[in-house]
Amino acid sequence: MNNSNLIQANYFLLELQKLEKISAELKVDYCIYCKSYNIIKHGKYKHLHRYKCKNCKRTFIPTTGTTIHYLNKRTKFLEYYSIVSKFGKLTIKELREKLGICSQTAFDWRHKLFTTYSHEFRLVEGMIYLKNIEKNFSQKGRKFKAYNRNLKKNAGKTNLISYGDNNFIYSKTVKIGNYDKQDLDRVLKKSFNHNVQIIYSGNENFRKFIEGNLIKKAFCLDDKSFFGNEVKKIYYDIKTLELNKTISLKFRGVATKYLQLYSNFFSSFLSAKTNYELTKLINNNLVWFKFVQMEKIYEKLLRRVSKIDEQFVHIKRYWKNEDRFTEFRFESLIGY
Ligand SMILES: [Zn+2]
């Protein structure tokens, strides 16, 4: 190890100590599994309090289910987190070489970190844009029985909707194949109030959605009446230009299963919201759950949302306690 590597390793060792300190100070009010407030302290796990739920009888620590749950090589993960928050995604090869981890760990860390970025959601306000993005259906990474030849042939394009205001960009998976107004309602309804101004380009579903949700100020770029609204057009172009570039460059060959994860990450990155903050790694108890259930979430996208009635063979990996969050509703995870 040369000098600068050593300094860096020491730096992240100190960061890990900080992370452990703030983990120990996390306030726990209710059971992370069943949300009951009927919990008691139940000994210690390393430097953390362990809790026991009197309702569901499960035990947990404050960081159960968060990004660092069951995470080994934590100092390296912190180093990875700091690089990605600054420079964006690393390739698997870069990850392996820079951090000395194997390919599977590199994939897992990427997905874990991208899942972490899925939670900074808020309503968009003021002038917002709406844009449809189409991606080819992809089963990349699926082998043998888990790869479905018919799906490849028959599944339509995957549709994502990107929307945002001056501060945030979001992109959500709507459906594989053609979608309608109901699908848009499902995905977009809680994203903004009806007093926003929407700028969009020709898409009949957008128009129906806007009318159906009583949004009064909406501007279609293709309308003749739009002529003269240069400021709005420039706004739309600026908002979508970076997005277009990112989608065509960074989403090349992303498996449909992971499309939402990637778009969460790049939306955060383009919104300049990927700053390195230790608290982000411990403030959401659902990260690990989503991470281990990704295959089931993908199945719901195919079957329930997109109504694709094809045989689906799971890629099975085994995780300790993966089924503990039984209360969790999968539907809410499509386009999360
Ligand atoms: Zn409980």
XYZ file of N, CA and C in Angstrom, residues 40-52 59-62:
51
model
N -38.964 -3.133 23.967
C -38.109 -2.969 25.151
C -36.652 -3.160 24.758
N -35.751 -2.590 25.561
C -34.324 -2.833 25.324
C -34.007 -4.276 25.684
N -33.145 -4.884 24.888
C -32.926 -6.325 25.023
C -31.441 -6.605 24.826
N -30.614 -6.123 25.745
C -29.174 -6.350 25.679
C -28.496 -5.500 24.628
N -27.283 -5.929 24.254
C -26.516 -5.134 23.299
C -25.995 -5.997 22.165
N -25.800 -5.380 21.027
C -25.119 -6.048 19.924
C -23.956 -5.151 19.540
N -22.729 -5.629 19.769
C -21.542 -4.780 19.607
C -21.746 -3.490 20.385
N -21.716 -2.362 19.718
C -21.842 -1.092 20.449
C -23.278 -0.554 20.430
N -24.205 -1.350 19.887
C -25.578 -0.856 19.714
C -26.553 -1.528 20.686
N -27.599 -0.806 21.053
C -28.670 -1.416 21.833
C -29.428 -2.394 20.961
N -29.805 -3.507 21.551
C -30.705 -4.394 20.832
C -32.106 -4.198 21.417
N -33.115 -4.299 20.555
C -34.494 -4.115 21.012
C -35.296 -5.380 20.767
N -36.323 -5.552 21.586
C -37.240 -6.658 21.344
C -38.665 -6.116 21.273
N -36.363 -9.382 17.383
C -35.360 -8.464 17.917
C -34.683 -7.738 16.764
N -34.194 -6.565 17.058
C -33.512 -5.775 16.014
C -32.611 -4.732 16.658
N -31.738 -4.186 15.865
C -30.885 -3.079 16.320
C -31.254 -1.847 15.477
N -30.777 -0.652 15.859
C -31.222 0.555 15.144
C -30.911 0.539 13.644
